[in-house]
Amino acid sequence: MDVREPGDRQQALAAAVDKVLAQFHPQSEFIFDELVVSLPPQAVKAACQLARDDADLAFDYLRCLSVVDLGERRQVVYHLYSTRHRHKMVIKAALPADMPAIASVTSIWPGANWHEREARDLFGVTFEGHPKLTPLLLWEGFPGHPLLKSYPVSGLEDRG
Amino acid sequence: MIERLDTVDMMVNMGPQHPSTHGVFRMVLTVDGERVVAAEPVIGYLHRGVEKLCENLTYRQIVPLFDRMDYLADYNNELGLALALEKLMGIQPPRRAEFIRTILCELTRINSHMMFYGSFGGDAGVTTPFIYAFRLREEVQQVLESVSGVRMMPNYIRVGGLKDDVPEDFRDRVARLLPRLREGIEECDSLLTRNEVLLARTRGLARISAAEAIAYGLSGPNLRACGLAEDVRRTEPYSIYSELDFDVPLGQNGDAWDRYCIRLEEMRQSARMVEQCLEKMPEGPVMAEMPKALRPPPGEVYVRAENPRGDFGVYLVSQGGDKPYRLKVRAPSFCNLMALERLLVGCYIADCVMVLGSLDIVLGEVDR
């Protein structure tokens, strides 16, 4: 167990992340106790692979995969955790709203499978290389993507 | 004369209406004789768009919706939401509220694990454990009811504390409940755990290695059954868990039997925690000084809490205002259920329901 103060540990982690992911020009900041790293979408998969395989980072656990609709952009957020080092990190990538596509990370964490299918259902984000990107929570042929801000709460069908 | 007999894989549909599928759930099995060669869980039948609804409700109105996701862990869900907002707004709930929250959450854990115990017996084909579990659940339920006034979906934990203080006789009632609980847990243990049929049917069933469990994102008792000491109450303590003395039970084989045993042991540990909370619980207010309207500053926060079913995550994005801009829930059952397609491969059809039962899922939070 590392006995240093959380602040020091996080700074050390931030330095390690900057070093390992240097080729992708990450922009990192701290939001509360989370180290948040913003990356260009095309770098995310390779960066995730490195973040999992590097011995100092060892992010072997995908805590959560979320999408946030920011109007012109759709932000994909990966919350990572390392069961070996017990540290955590967030990776963010902003996709253009007219072509929201990003490489799937299911080959890195099989647990990303349903998260990505859910994100496609609710936000219309395409995960390239996903083994089976079919509707998960919604039925086949469901019109629209309900969690987009442009989608009415009452649904599309009820509007006359 | 037929020279050679070929076998053909067959598709078998289980659910969604089948009572043994633990809610509104369907699995499509591809079987070769009695063996499962591929399994596809089909979910979504209970999808209510909770996250969308949350974006259009004020923070105080969201609490009841959280009750309705994992309805067997309602207090724990409410706590998760409260933790997220308190972190974002920099609110420290009073000590007394923290202790009461912990007591309620741990009692709910016992309640939830008892539900698992009862239904797991049912999955194995015996009904008696169910009756024992529900007799005990009833006693816990009555204490919880005396606090919030309802048996389910209490809407009791508020941002900054609790809706009300507990009734005057709360301490006595919980103190009286504890020995009954311990007795009941031992009774349940002796009734089913060493049963030869259960042993034969669960040991080695649906094994998963620690590395694979991590990759699939398993959490809670399902992950600890693989021997990994991942318990948010220990690794990232929230509320007052760092002040409590408890063990994190671990399995060795990652099979259905280990998952069952861990939940039994966790009930004992929860009882220990409740006992310590009763001793340490101070007098005082149960609500922090709060602004009239809940308007967290713009920003984002991700909190984790150890629910009965595992790692419960709340990702809250605020742009100011009294409603969340985005509220994503990482439901432990959602991630645990994902591993089913891997766990079922190689099992007999007759064991499928037990494998599902051993994961202890609640479809309310899977579909949200």
Short mmCIF file of C-alpha atoms in Angstrom, two decimals:
data_model
loop_
_atom_site.label_atom_id
_atom_site.label_comp_id
_atom_site.label_asym_id
_atom_site.label_seq_id
_atom_site.Cartn_x
_atom_site.Cartn_y
_atom_site.Cartn_z
CA MET A 1 0.00 0.00 0.00
CA ASP A 2 1.28 3.43 -0.88
CA VAL A 3 1.51 5.58 2.25
CA ARG A 4 1.93 8.96 0.56
CA GLU A 5 -0.84 11.52 0.80
CA PRO A 6 -3.53 11.13 -1.87
CA GLY A 7 -2.39 14.44 -3.38
CA ASP A 8 1.11 13.13 -4.00
CA ARG A 9 -0.14 9.84 -5.33
CA GLN A 10 -2.38 11.62 -7.78
CA GLN A 11 0.42 13.90 -8.94
CA ALA A 12 2.61 10.85 -9.47
CA LEU A 13 -0.17 9.18 -11.44
CA ALA A 14 -0.68 12.31 -13.55
CA ALA A 15 3.04 12.36 -14.37
CA ALA A 16 3.00 8.66 -15.25
CA VAL A 17 -0.06 9.09 -17.48
CA ASP A 18 1.52 12.07 -19.24
CA LYS A 19 4.63 10.03 -19.89
CA VAL A 20 2.90 6.88 -21.15
CA LEU A 21 0.38 8.71 -23.32
CA ALA A 22 2.78 11.49 -24.43
CA GLN A 23 2.47 10.58 -28.11
CA PHE A 24 -1.27 11.42 -28.02
CA HIS A 25 -0.74 14.92 -26.51
CA PRO A 26 -3.13 14.41 -23.61
CA GLN A 27 -4.61 17.37 -21.76
CA SER A 28 -5.03 16.47 -18.15
CA GLU A 29 -6.65 18.19 -15.18
CA PHE A 30 -7.98 17.21 -11.78
CA ILE A 31 -11.71 17.34 -11.14
CA PHE A 32 -12.10 16.60 -7.44
CA ASP A 33 -10.06 13.42 -6.94
CA GLU A 34 -10.37 12.26 -10.54
CA LEU A 35 -7.55 12.67 -13.04
CA VAL A 36 -9.32 13.63 -16.27
CA VAL A 37 -7.42 13.19 -19.53
CA SER A 38 -8.84 14.59 -22.77
CA LEU A 39 -7.74 12.90 -25.97
CA PRO A 40 -8.55 13.22 -29.66
CA PRO A 41 -11.14 10.52 -30.55
CA GLN A 42 -8.88 8.69 -32.99
CA ALA A 43 -6.29 8.18 -30.22
CA VAL A 44 -8.65 6.74 -27.62
CA LYS A 45 -8.38 3.06 -28.45
CA ALA A 46 -4.60 3.02 -28.64
CA ALA A 47 -4.40 5.10 -25.47
CA CYS A 48 -6.75 2.73 -23.63
CA GLN A 49 -4.65 -0.22 -24.74
CA LEU A 50 -1.51 1.46 -23.37
CA ALA A 51 -3.28 2.49 -20.17
CA ARG A 52 -4.27 -1.12 -19.55
CA ASP A 53 -0.99 -2.76 -20.54
CA ASP A 54 1.51 -0.35 -18.96
CA ALA A 55 2.71 -1.81 -15.66
CA ASP A 56 2.62 1.54 -13.83
CA LEU A 57 -0.91 2.39 -14.96
CA ALA A 58 -2.52 -1.07 -15.27
CA PHE A 59 -6.06 0.23 -15.76
CA ASP A 60 -7.63 -3.19 -15.98
CA TYR A 61 -11.14 -2.25 -14.88
CA LEU A 62 -13.63 -0.16 -16.83
CA ARG A 63 -15.79 1.41 -14.13
CA CYS A 64 -18.19 3.12 -16.46
CA LEU A 65 -18.64 4.33 -20.02
CA SER A 66 -20.92 7.34 -20.46
CA VAL A 67 -21.87 9.79 -23.17
CA VAL A 68 -22.80 13.42 -22.57
CA ASP A 69 -24.66 15.40 -25.22
CA LEU A 70 -22.94 18.79 -25.37
CA GLY A 71 -24.85 20.14 -28.36
CA GLU A 72 -22.27 20.35 -31.14
CA ARG A 73 -20.21 17.61 -29.59
CA ARG A 74 -20.91 14.28 -27.98
CA GLN A 75 -18.48 13.50 -25.25
CA VAL A 76 -17.59 9.88 -24.55
CA VAL A 77 -16.31 9.40 -21.01
CA TYR A 78 -14.37 6.34 -19.83
CA HIS A 79 -14.02 5.92 -16.08
CA LEU A 80 -11.10 3.60 -15.44
CA TYR A 81 -9.78 1.91 -12.35
CA SER A 82 -6.79 -0.24 -11.58
CA THR A 83 -7.36 -3.20 -9.27
CA ARG A 84 -3.58 -3.62 -9.01
CA HIS A 85 -2.68 -0.07 -7.95
CA ARG A 86 -6.12 1.08 -6.79
CA HIS A 87 -5.89 4.34 -8.65
CA LYS A 88 -8.33 5.81 -11.12
CA MET A 89 -8.50 7.93 -14.21
CA VAL A 90 -11.03 9.37 -16.63
CA ILE A 91 -10.54 9.53 -20.39
CA LYS A 92 -12.67 11.92 -22.40
CA ALA A 93 -13.10 12.30 -26.12
CA ALA A 94 -15.36 14.77 -27.90
CA LEU A 95 -17.02 13.55 -31.09
CA PRO A 96 -18.69 15.78 -33.69
CA ALA A 97 -22.47 15.54 -33.35
CA ASP A 98 -22.99 15.04 -37.11
CA MET A 99 -20.64 12.03 -37.25
CA PRO A 100 -20.39 10.55 -33.77
CA ALA A 101 -18.13 7.55 -34.24
CA ILE A 102 -15.25 6.15 -32.22
CA ALA A 103 -13.33 2.88 -32.07
CA SER A 104 -14.79 0.25 -29.76
CA VAL A 105 -12.78 -0.74 -26.68
CA THR A 106 -14.45 -4.15 -26.30
CA SER A 107 -11.23 -5.88 -27.32
CA ILE A 108 -9.50 -4.20 -24.36
CA TRP A 109 -12.27 -4.60 -21.79
CA PRO A 110 -14.98 -7.12 -22.77
CA GLY A 111 -17.14 -5.38 -20.19
CA ALA A 112 -17.44 -2.38 -22.52
CA ASN A 113 -19.78 -4.42 -24.71
CA TRP A 114 -23.14 -3.48 -23.22
CA HIS A 115 -22.03 0.03 -22.28
CA GLU A 116 -21.31 0.73 -25.94
CA ARG A 117 -24.55 -0.81 -27.11
CA GLU A 118 -26.44 1.30 -24.58
CA ALA A 119 -24.57 4.42 -25.74
CA ARG A 120 -25.54 3.68 -29.34
CA ASP A 121 -29.18 3.22 -28.33
CA LEU A 122 -29.46 6.36 -26.29
CA PHE A 123 -27.01 8.74 -28.02
CA GLY A 124 -26.49 7.36 -31.52
CA VAL A 125 -22.75 6.99 -31.10
CA THR A 126 -21.24 4.37 -33.43
CA PHE A 127 -18.52 2.18 -31.94
CA GLU A 128 -16.43 0.88 -34.80
CA GLY A 129 -15.24 -2.68 -34.42
CA HIS A 130 -17.89 -3.61 -31.86
CA PRO A 131 -18.75 -7.31 -32.25
CA LYS A 132 -22.53 -6.77 -32.25
CA LEU A 133 -23.80 -3.23 -32.13
CA THR A 134 -27.51 -4.05 -32.01
CA PRO A 135 -30.17 -2.38 -29.83
CA LEU A 136 -29.87 -3.38 -26.18
CA LEU A 137 -32.33 -1.36 -24.11
CA LEU A 138 -34.57 -0.24 -26.99
CA TRP A 139 -36.36 -2.36 -29.53
CA GLU A 140 -35.23 -2.78 -33.13
CA GLY A 141 -36.39 0.13 -35.20
CA PHE A 142 -36.88 2.53 -32.30
CA PRO A 143 -36.96 6.03 -33.77
CA GLY A 144 -34.27 8.43 -32.58
CA HIS A 145 -31.91 8.42 -29.64
CA PRO A 146 -33.82 9.33 -26.48
CA LEU A 147 -31.03 10.77 -24.34
CA LEU A 148 -30.09 13.44 -26.84
CA LYS A 149 -31.16 16.88 -25.67
CA SER A 150 -33.12 17.31 -28.90
CA TYR A 151 -35.36 14.34 -28.08
CA PRO A 152 -38.60 15.33 -26.29
CA VAL A 153 -39.26 13.81 -22.86
CA SER A 154 -42.73 12.76 -23.93
CA GLY A 155 -41.25 10.71 -26.76
CA LEU A 156 -41.69 11.10 -30.50
CA GLU A 157 -44.77 8.89 -30.95
CA ASP A 158 -47.13 10.88 -28.73
CA ARG A 159 -46.67 14.16 -30.58
CA GLY A 160 -49.53 14.69 -32.99
CA MET B 1 -29.90 -47.37 -43.22
CA ILE B 2 -28.44 -44.16 -41.83
CA GLU B 3 -24.70 -44.32 -41.70
CA ARG B 4 -24.09 -41.46 -39.32
CA LEU B 5 -26.35 -39.42 -37.01
CA ASP B 6 -25.54 -35.73 -36.91
CA THR B 7 -26.65 -33.56 -34.06
CA VAL B 8 -28.04 -30.12 -34.65
CA ASP B 9 -27.69 -27.20 -32.25
CA MET B 10 -31.03 -26.02 -30.96
CA MET B 11 -32.16 -22.59 -29.83
CA VAL B 12 -34.02 -22.40 -26.54
CA ASN B 13 -35.75 -19.27 -25.35
CA MET B 14 -36.04 -18.70 -21.61
CA GLY B 15 -38.25 -15.89 -20.47
CA PRO B 16 -39.11 -13.07 -20.43
CA GLN B 17 -42.19 -14.14 -18.50
CA HIS B 18 -40.64 -17.16 -16.82
CA PRO B 19 -40.73 -16.64 -13.05
CA SER B 20 -37.28 -18.09 -12.53
CA THR B 21 -35.63 -15.43 -14.66
CA HIS B 22 -35.56 -13.02 -11.71
CA GLY B 23 -37.70 -10.40 -13.34
CA VAL B 24 -38.32 -9.35 -16.89
CA PHE B 25 -35.45 -11.09 -18.58
CA ARG B 26 -34.91 -13.41 -21.49
CA MET B 27 -32.00 -15.55 -22.46
CA VAL B 28 -31.52 -17.15 -25.84
CA LEU B 29 -29.58 -20.35 -25.41
CA THR B 30 -27.96 -22.35 -28.14
CA VAL B 31 -27.74 -25.89 -26.89
CA ASP B 32 -26.05 -29.05 -28.03
CA GLY B 33 -28.09 -31.69 -26.25
CA GLU B 34 -28.15 -30.58 -22.64
CA ARG B 35 -25.06 -28.39 -22.89
CA VAL B 36 -25.13 -24.68 -23.57
CA VAL B 37 -22.76 -23.70 -26.35
CA ALA B 38 -23.75 -20.04 -26.58
CA ALA B 39 -25.96 -17.76 -24.55
CA GLU B 40 -27.33 -14.33 -25.26
CA PRO B 41 -28.99 -12.35 -22.48
CA VAL B 42 -31.75 -10.10 -23.80
CA ILE B 43 -32.68 -7.12 -21.66
CA GLY B 44 -34.55 -3.86 -22.00
CA TYR B 45 -38.05 -5.00 -21.06
CA LEU B 46 -38.02 -2.75 -18.00
CA HIS B 47 -36.32 0.26 -19.58
CA ARG B 48 -38.08 3.36 -18.32
CA GLY B 49 -35.56 5.98 -19.33
CA VAL B 50 -34.74 6.92 -15.76
CA GLU B 51 -31.67 8.90 -16.82
CA LYS B 52 -33.73 10.96 -19.24
CA LEU B 53 -36.40 11.59 -16.63
CA CYS B 54 -33.74 12.73 -14.16
CA GLU B 55 -32.60 15.46 -16.54
CA ASN B 56 -36.05 16.98 -16.32
CA LEU B 57 -36.59 16.79 -12.58
CA THR B 58 -35.13 18.82 -9.76
CA TYR B 59 -32.57 17.08 -7.58
CA ARG B 60 -35.03 16.49 -4.75
CA GLN B 61 -37.51 14.92 -7.16
CA ILE B 62 -34.91 12.45 -8.38
CA VAL B 63 -34.56 10.57 -5.08
CA PRO B 64 -37.74 8.47 -5.57
CA LEU B 65 -36.55 7.45 -9.04
CA PHE B 66 -33.34 6.12 -7.55
CA ASP B 67 -35.43 3.97 -5.20
CA ARG B 68 -37.00 2.36 -8.21
CA MET B 69 -33.83 1.19 -9.90
CA ASP B 70 -32.48 -1.42 -7.53
CA TYR B 71 -35.60 -1.74 -5.43
CA LEU B 72 -33.95 -4.26 -3.11
CA ALA B 73 -31.26 -1.72 -2.22
CA ASP B 74 -33.30 1.46 -2.08
CA TYR B 75 -31.45 3.11 0.80
CA ASN B 76 -28.10 2.37 -0.83
CA ASN B 77 -29.21 3.95 -4.09
CA GLU B 78 -30.43 7.06 -2.32
CA LEU B 79 -27.10 7.28 -0.54
CA GLY B 80 -25.24 7.13 -3.85
CA LEU B 81 -27.16 10.12 -5.18
CA ALA B 82 -26.74 12.05 -1.93
CA LEU B 83 -22.99 11.38 -1.93
CA ALA B 84 -22.65 12.71 -5.47
CA LEU B 85 -24.47 15.95 -4.74
CA GLU B 86 -22.78 16.46 -1.40
CA LYS B 87 -19.39 16.08 -3.03
CA LEU B 88 -20.26 18.51 -5.80
CA MET B 89 -21.74 21.09 -3.43
CA GLY B 90 -19.24 20.62 -0.61
CA ILE B 91 -21.84 19.68 1.98
CA GLN B 92 -20.94 17.67 5.05
CA PRO B 93 -23.94 15.87 6.55
CA PRO B 94 -24.09 15.74 10.38
CA ARG B 95 -22.43 12.79 12.13
CA ARG B 96 -25.71 11.41 13.40
CA ALA B 97 -27.11 11.31 9.89
CA GLU B 98 -24.03 9.42 8.66
CA PHE B 99 -24.47 6.73 11.30
CA ILE B 100 -28.18 6.34 10.67
CA ARG B 101 -27.51 6.10 6.93
CA THR B 102 -24.96 3.37 7.50
CA ILE B 103 -27.30 1.41 9.76
CA LEU B 104 -30.07 1.61 7.19
CA CYS B 105 -27.79 0.68 4.29
CA GLU B 106 -26.31 -2.31 6.09
CA LEU B 107 -29.74 -3.53 7.19
CA THR B 108 -30.83 -3.20 3.58
CA ARG B 109 -27.81 -5.25 2.54
CA ILE B 110 -28.89 -8.01 4.91
CA ASN B 111 -32.40 -7.75 3.52
CA SER B 112 -31.14 -7.94 -0.03
CA HIS B 113 -28.80 -10.86 0.62
CA MET B 114 -31.65 -12.66 2.37
CA MET B 115 -33.68 -12.24 -0.79
CA PHE B 116 -30.77 -13.76 -2.69
CA TYR B 117 -30.56 -16.63 -0.23
CA GLY B 118 -34.25 -17.41 -0.51
CA SER B 119 -34.43 -17.24 -4.27
CA PHE B 120 -31.19 -19.17 -4.71
CA GLY B 121 -32.77 -22.00 -2.77
CA GLY B 122 -35.74 -21.69 -5.09
CA ASP B 123 -33.45 -21.88 -8.10
CA ALA B 124 -32.02 -25.09 -6.70
CA GLY B 125 -35.51 -26.50 -6.35
CA VAL B 126 -36.24 -26.11 -2.63
CA THR B 127 -38.80 -23.71 -1.21
CA THR B 128 -38.05 -23.91 2.51
CA PRO B 129 -35.11 -21.44 2.50
CA PHE B 130 -37.42 -18.90 0.94
CA ILE B 131 -39.77 -19.08 3.92
CA TYR B 132 -36.91 -18.78 6.41
CA ALA B 133 -35.44 -15.84 4.50
CA PHE B 134 -38.72 -14.01 4.37
CA ARG B 135 -39.45 -14.54 8.04
CA LEU B 136 -36.16 -12.84 8.82
CA ARG B 137 -36.65 -10.18 6.18
CA GLU B 138 -39.95 -9.30 7.78
CA GLU B 139 -38.25 -8.43 11.05
CA VAL B 140 -35.74 -6.19 9.29
CA GLN B 141 -38.49 -4.73 7.21
CA GLN B 142 -40.45 -3.68 10.28
CA VAL B 143 -37.50 -1.72 11.63
CA LEU B 144 -36.95 -0.02 8.28
CA GLU B 145 -40.67 0.70 8.10
CA SER B 146 -40.62 2.34 11.52
CA VAL B 147 -38.01 4.77 10.19
CA SER B 148 -39.41 5.84 6.85
CA GLY B 149 -43.04 4.74 7.13
CA VAL B 150 -42.96 2.52 4.07
CA ARG B 151 -41.64 -0.92 3.25
CA MET B 152 -40.09 -0.11 -0.10
CA MET B 153 -38.88 3.01 -1.87
CA PRO B 154 -38.48 5.07 1.29
CA ASN B 155 -37.42 8.46 -0.13
CA TYR B 156 -35.70 9.04 3.19
CA ILE B 157 -32.05 9.96 2.60
CA ARG B 158 -31.75 13.58 1.55
CA VAL B 159 -28.88 15.63 0.24
CA GLY B 160 -27.26 16.95 3.40
CA GLY B 161 -28.76 14.39 5.77
CA LEU B 162 -32.07 12.67 6.35
CA LYS B 163 -35.71 13.56 5.98
CA ASP B 164 -36.36 13.10 9.71
CA ASP B 165 -34.66 11.79 12.77
CA VAL B 166 -35.35 8.15 13.57
CA PRO B 167 -38.13 7.32 16.07
CA GLU B 168 -37.20 7.35 19.76
CA ASP B 169 -37.23 3.57 20.12
CA PHE B 170 -35.04 3.03 17.02
CA ARG B 171 -31.91 2.16 18.99
CA ASP B 172 -33.82 -0.38 21.11
CA ARG B 173 -35.51 -1.91 18.11
CA VAL B 174 -32.25 -2.37 16.22
CA ALA B 175 -30.54 -3.68 19.37
CA ARG B 176 -33.33 -6.23 19.77
CA LEU B 177 -33.16 -7.12 16.10
CA LEU B 178 -29.42 -7.88 16.03
CA PRO B 179 -29.39 -11.12 18.07
CA ARG B 180 -32.45 -12.29 16.13
CA LEU B 181 -30.62 -11.56 12.89
CA ARG B 182 -27.51 -13.41 13.93
CA GLU B 183 -29.56 -16.37 15.03
CA GLY B 184 -31.51 -16.29 11.78
CA ILE B 185 -28.41 -16.10 9.62
CA GLU B 186 -26.91 -19.14 11.38
CA GLU B 187 -30.21 -20.95 10.98
CA CYS B 188 -30.24 -20.23 7.25
CA ASP B 189 -26.59 -21.25 7.02
CA SER B 190 -27.21 -24.61 8.69
CA LEU B 191 -30.33 -25.20 6.64
CA LEU B 192 -28.84 -24.93 3.17
CA THR B 193 -25.09 -24.31 2.98
CA ARG B 194 -23.77 -27.82 3.57
CA ASN B 195 -26.65 -29.51 1.85
CA GLU B 196 -25.19 -32.25 -0.29
CA VAL B 197 -27.39 -31.53 -3.27
CA LEU B 198 -26.56 -27.82 -3.19
CA LEU B 199 -22.86 -28.59 -2.91
CA ALA B 200 -23.03 -30.98 -5.83
CA ARG B 201 -24.90 -28.48 -7.95
CA THR B 202 -22.98 -25.29 -7.19
CA ARG B 203 -19.35 -26.20 -6.59
CA GLY B 204 -17.38 -25.59 -9.74
CA LEU B 205 -20.48 -24.24 -11.46
CA ALA B 206 -19.94 -21.22 -13.73
CA ARG B 207 -16.38 -20.55 -12.62
CA ILE B 208 -14.67 -17.35 -13.63
CA SER B 209 -11.09 -16.34 -12.99
CA ALA B 210 -10.19 -13.08 -11.26
CA ALA B 211 -8.59 -11.68 -14.42
CA GLU B 212 -11.65 -12.43 -16.49
CA ALA B 213 -14.02 -11.11 -13.85
CA ILE B 214 -12.10 -7.82 -13.84
CA ALA B 215 -12.16 -7.62 -17.63
CA TYR B 216 -15.92 -8.15 -17.64
CA GLY B 217 -16.41 -5.51 -14.97
CA LEU B 218 -17.91 -7.80 -12.35
CA SER B 219 -18.20 -6.23 -8.93
CA GLY B 220 -19.49 -6.87 -5.45
CA PRO B 221 -19.77 -10.43 -4.11
CA ASN B 222 -19.38 -11.79 -7.66
CA LEU B 223 -15.91 -10.28 -7.95
CA ARG B 224 -14.88 -11.06 -4.39
CA ALA B 225 -15.81 -14.71 -5.02
CA CYS B 226 -12.74 -14.79 -7.27
CA GLY B 227 -10.52 -13.87 -4.33
CA LEU B 228 -10.14 -10.18 -5.09
CA ALA B 229 -10.54 -7.83 -2.12
CA GLU B 230 -12.39 -5.12 -4.04
CA ASP B 231 -14.96 -3.55 -1.75
CA VAL B 232 -15.55 0.18 -2.19
CA ARG B 233 -16.23 0.46 1.55
CA ARG B 234 -12.62 -0.60 2.05
CA THR B 235 -10.73 0.60 -1.04
CA GLU B 236 -12.37 4.02 -1.33
CA PRO B 237 -14.22 4.50 1.98
CA TYR B 238 -17.16 6.87 1.95
CA SER B 239 -19.44 8.06 4.73
CA ILE B 240 -18.12 6.57 8.01
CA TYR B 241 -16.96 3.18 6.75
CA SER B 242 -13.31 3.98 7.52
CA GLU B 243 -14.24 4.09 11.22
CA LEU B 244 -15.88 0.67 11.24
CA ASP B 245 -14.22 -2.64 11.86
CA PHE B 246 -15.28 -5.29 9.35
CA ASP B 247 -13.87 -8.08 7.21
CA VAL B 248 -14.19 -8.40 3.47
CA PRO B 249 -15.04 -12.06 2.85
CA LEU B 250 -13.28 -13.60 -0.14
CA GLY B 251 -13.81 -16.71 -2.20
CA GLN B 252 -11.23 -18.87 -3.89
CA ASN B 253 -12.75 -20.51 -6.92
CA GLY B 254 -15.07 -17.88 -8.34
CA ASP B 255 -17.89 -20.39 -8.71
CA ALA B 256 -21.57 -20.22 -7.80
CA TRP B 257 -20.87 -21.78 -4.42
CA ASP B 258 -18.35 -19.06 -3.50
CA ARG B 259 -20.74 -16.35 -4.59
CA TYR B 260 -23.37 -17.84 -2.30
CA CYS B 261 -21.04 -18.21 0.69
CA ILE B 262 -19.75 -14.66 0.42
CA ARG B 263 -23.23 -13.22 0.68
CA LEU B 264 -23.93 -15.27 3.79
CA GLU B 265 -20.73 -14.02 5.40
CA GLU B 266 -21.44 -10.45 4.34
CA MET B 267 -24.67 -10.54 6.30
CA ARG B 268 -22.68 -11.35 9.43
CA GLN B 269 -20.30 -8.50 8.70
CA SER B 270 -23.20 -6.12 8.14
CA ALA B 271 -24.63 -7.09 11.52
CA ARG B 272 -21.23 -6.29 13.05
CA MET B 273 -21.23 -2.88 11.41
CA VAL B 274 -24.75 -2.10 12.58
CA GLU B 275 -23.74 -3.01 16.11
CA GLN B 276 -20.73 -0.65 16.01
CA CYS B 277 -22.87 2.14 14.59
CA LEU B 278 -25.36 1.76 17.43
CA GLU B 279 -22.55 2.15 19.95
CA LYS B 280 -20.98 5.15 18.27
CA MET B 281 -24.10 6.97 17.06
CA PRO B 282 -24.09 10.49 18.55
CA GLU B 283 -27.06 12.71 19.34
CA GLY B 284 -27.56 15.86 17.29
CA PRO B 285 -29.15 17.16 14.13
CA VAL B 286 -29.74 14.92 11.11
CA MET B 287 -29.75 17.63 8.46
CA ALA B 288 -27.02 20.06 7.48
CA GLU B 289 -27.74 23.73 6.88
CA MET B 290 -29.09 23.66 3.37
CA PRO B 291 -30.01 26.29 0.82
CA LYS B 292 -33.67 26.31 -0.07
CA ALA B 293 -33.04 25.34 -3.69
CA LEU B 294 -30.49 22.69 -4.56
CA ARG B 295 -28.31 24.38 -7.17
CA PRO B 296 -24.92 22.72 -7.39
CA PRO B 297 -22.20 24.69 -9.19
CA PRO B 298 -21.28 23.72 -12.77
CA GLY B 299 -18.96 20.76 -12.75
CA GLU B 300 -18.95 17.02 -12.70
CA VAL B 301 -18.48 14.32 -10.16
CA TYR B 302 -18.28 10.53 -10.13
CA VAL B 303 -18.91 8.68 -6.88
CA ARG B 304 -18.84 5.00 -6.08
CA ALA B 305 -20.67 3.17 -3.34
CA GLU B 306 -20.72 -0.50 -2.40
CA ASN B 307 -24.29 -1.64 -2.97
CA PRO B 308 -25.42 -5.16 -2.07
CA ARG B 309 -24.96 -6.06 -5.74
CA GLY B 310 -21.63 -4.33 -6.20
CA ASP B 311 -20.01 -1.13 -7.34
CA PHE B 312 -22.74 1.49 -7.74
CA GLY B 313 -21.52 4.54 -9.65
CA VAL B 314 -23.18 7.91 -10.12
CA TYR B 315 -21.78 10.24 -12.78
CA LEU B 316 -23.34 13.66 -12.37
CA VAL B 317 -22.72 16.52 -14.80
CA SER B 318 -24.07 19.87 -13.68
CA GLN B 319 -24.23 23.08 -15.66
CA GLY B 320 -25.65 24.96 -12.69
CA GLY B 321 -29.41 25.10 -12.27
CA ASP B 322 -31.64 22.89 -10.20
CA LYS B 323 -31.66 19.92 -12.58
CA PRO B 324 -28.79 17.67 -13.62
CA TYR B 325 -27.46 18.14 -17.15
CA ARG B 326 -26.58 14.47 -17.27
CA LEU B 327 -26.97 11.78 -14.66
CA LYS B 328 -25.49 8.43 -15.56
CA VAL B 329 -25.89 5.47 -13.28
CA ARG B 330 -23.40 2.65 -13.33
CA ALA B 331 -25.65 -0.14 -12.16
CA PRO B 332 -23.74 -3.13 -10.73
CA SER B 333 -26.36 -5.60 -12.00
CA PHE B 334 -25.94 -4.27 -15.56
CA CYS B 335 -22.25 -5.10 -15.54
CA ASN B 336 -22.66 -8.37 -13.66
CA LEU B 337 -25.33 -9.62 -16.05
CA MET B 338 -23.06 -8.94 -19.02
CA ALA B 339 -20.79 -11.76 -17.86
CA LEU B 340 -23.66 -14.25 -18.14
CA GLU B 341 -22.96 -14.97 -21.81
CA ARG B 342 -19.50 -16.11 -20.76
CA LEU B 343 -20.58 -17.92 -17.57
CA LEU B 344 -23.31 -20.02 -19.16
CA VAL B 345 -21.13 -21.58 -21.84
CA GLY B 346 -20.57 -25.24 -20.97
CA CYS B 347 -23.34 -25.39 -18.35
CA TYR B 348 -26.31 -27.71 -18.45
CA ILE B 349 -29.69 -26.18 -19.25
CA ALA B 350 -30.87 -27.23 -15.80
CA ASP B 351 -28.15 -25.12 -14.18
CA CYS B 352 -28.75 -21.94 -16.17
CA VAL B 353 -31.22 -20.54 -13.69
CA MET B 354 -28.85 -21.23 -10.81
CA VAL B 355 -26.02 -19.46 -12.63
CA LEU B 356 -28.29 -16.47 -13.17
CA GLY B 357 -29.40 -16.64 -9.55
CA SER B 358 -25.82 -16.76 -8.31
CA LEU B 359 -25.15 -13.38 -9.94
CA ASP B 360 -28.00 -11.83 -7.90
CA ILE B 361 -29.31 -9.28 -10.37
CA VAL B 362 -32.18 -6.83 -10.16
CA LEU B 363 -33.62 -6.01 -13.56
CA GLY B 364 -34.89 -2.65 -12.34
CA GLU B 365 -31.36 -1.31 -12.37
CA VAL B 366 -30.17 -3.31 -15.35
CA ASP B 367 -32.68 -1.63 -17.65
CA ARG B 368 -33.16 1.62 -15.73
#
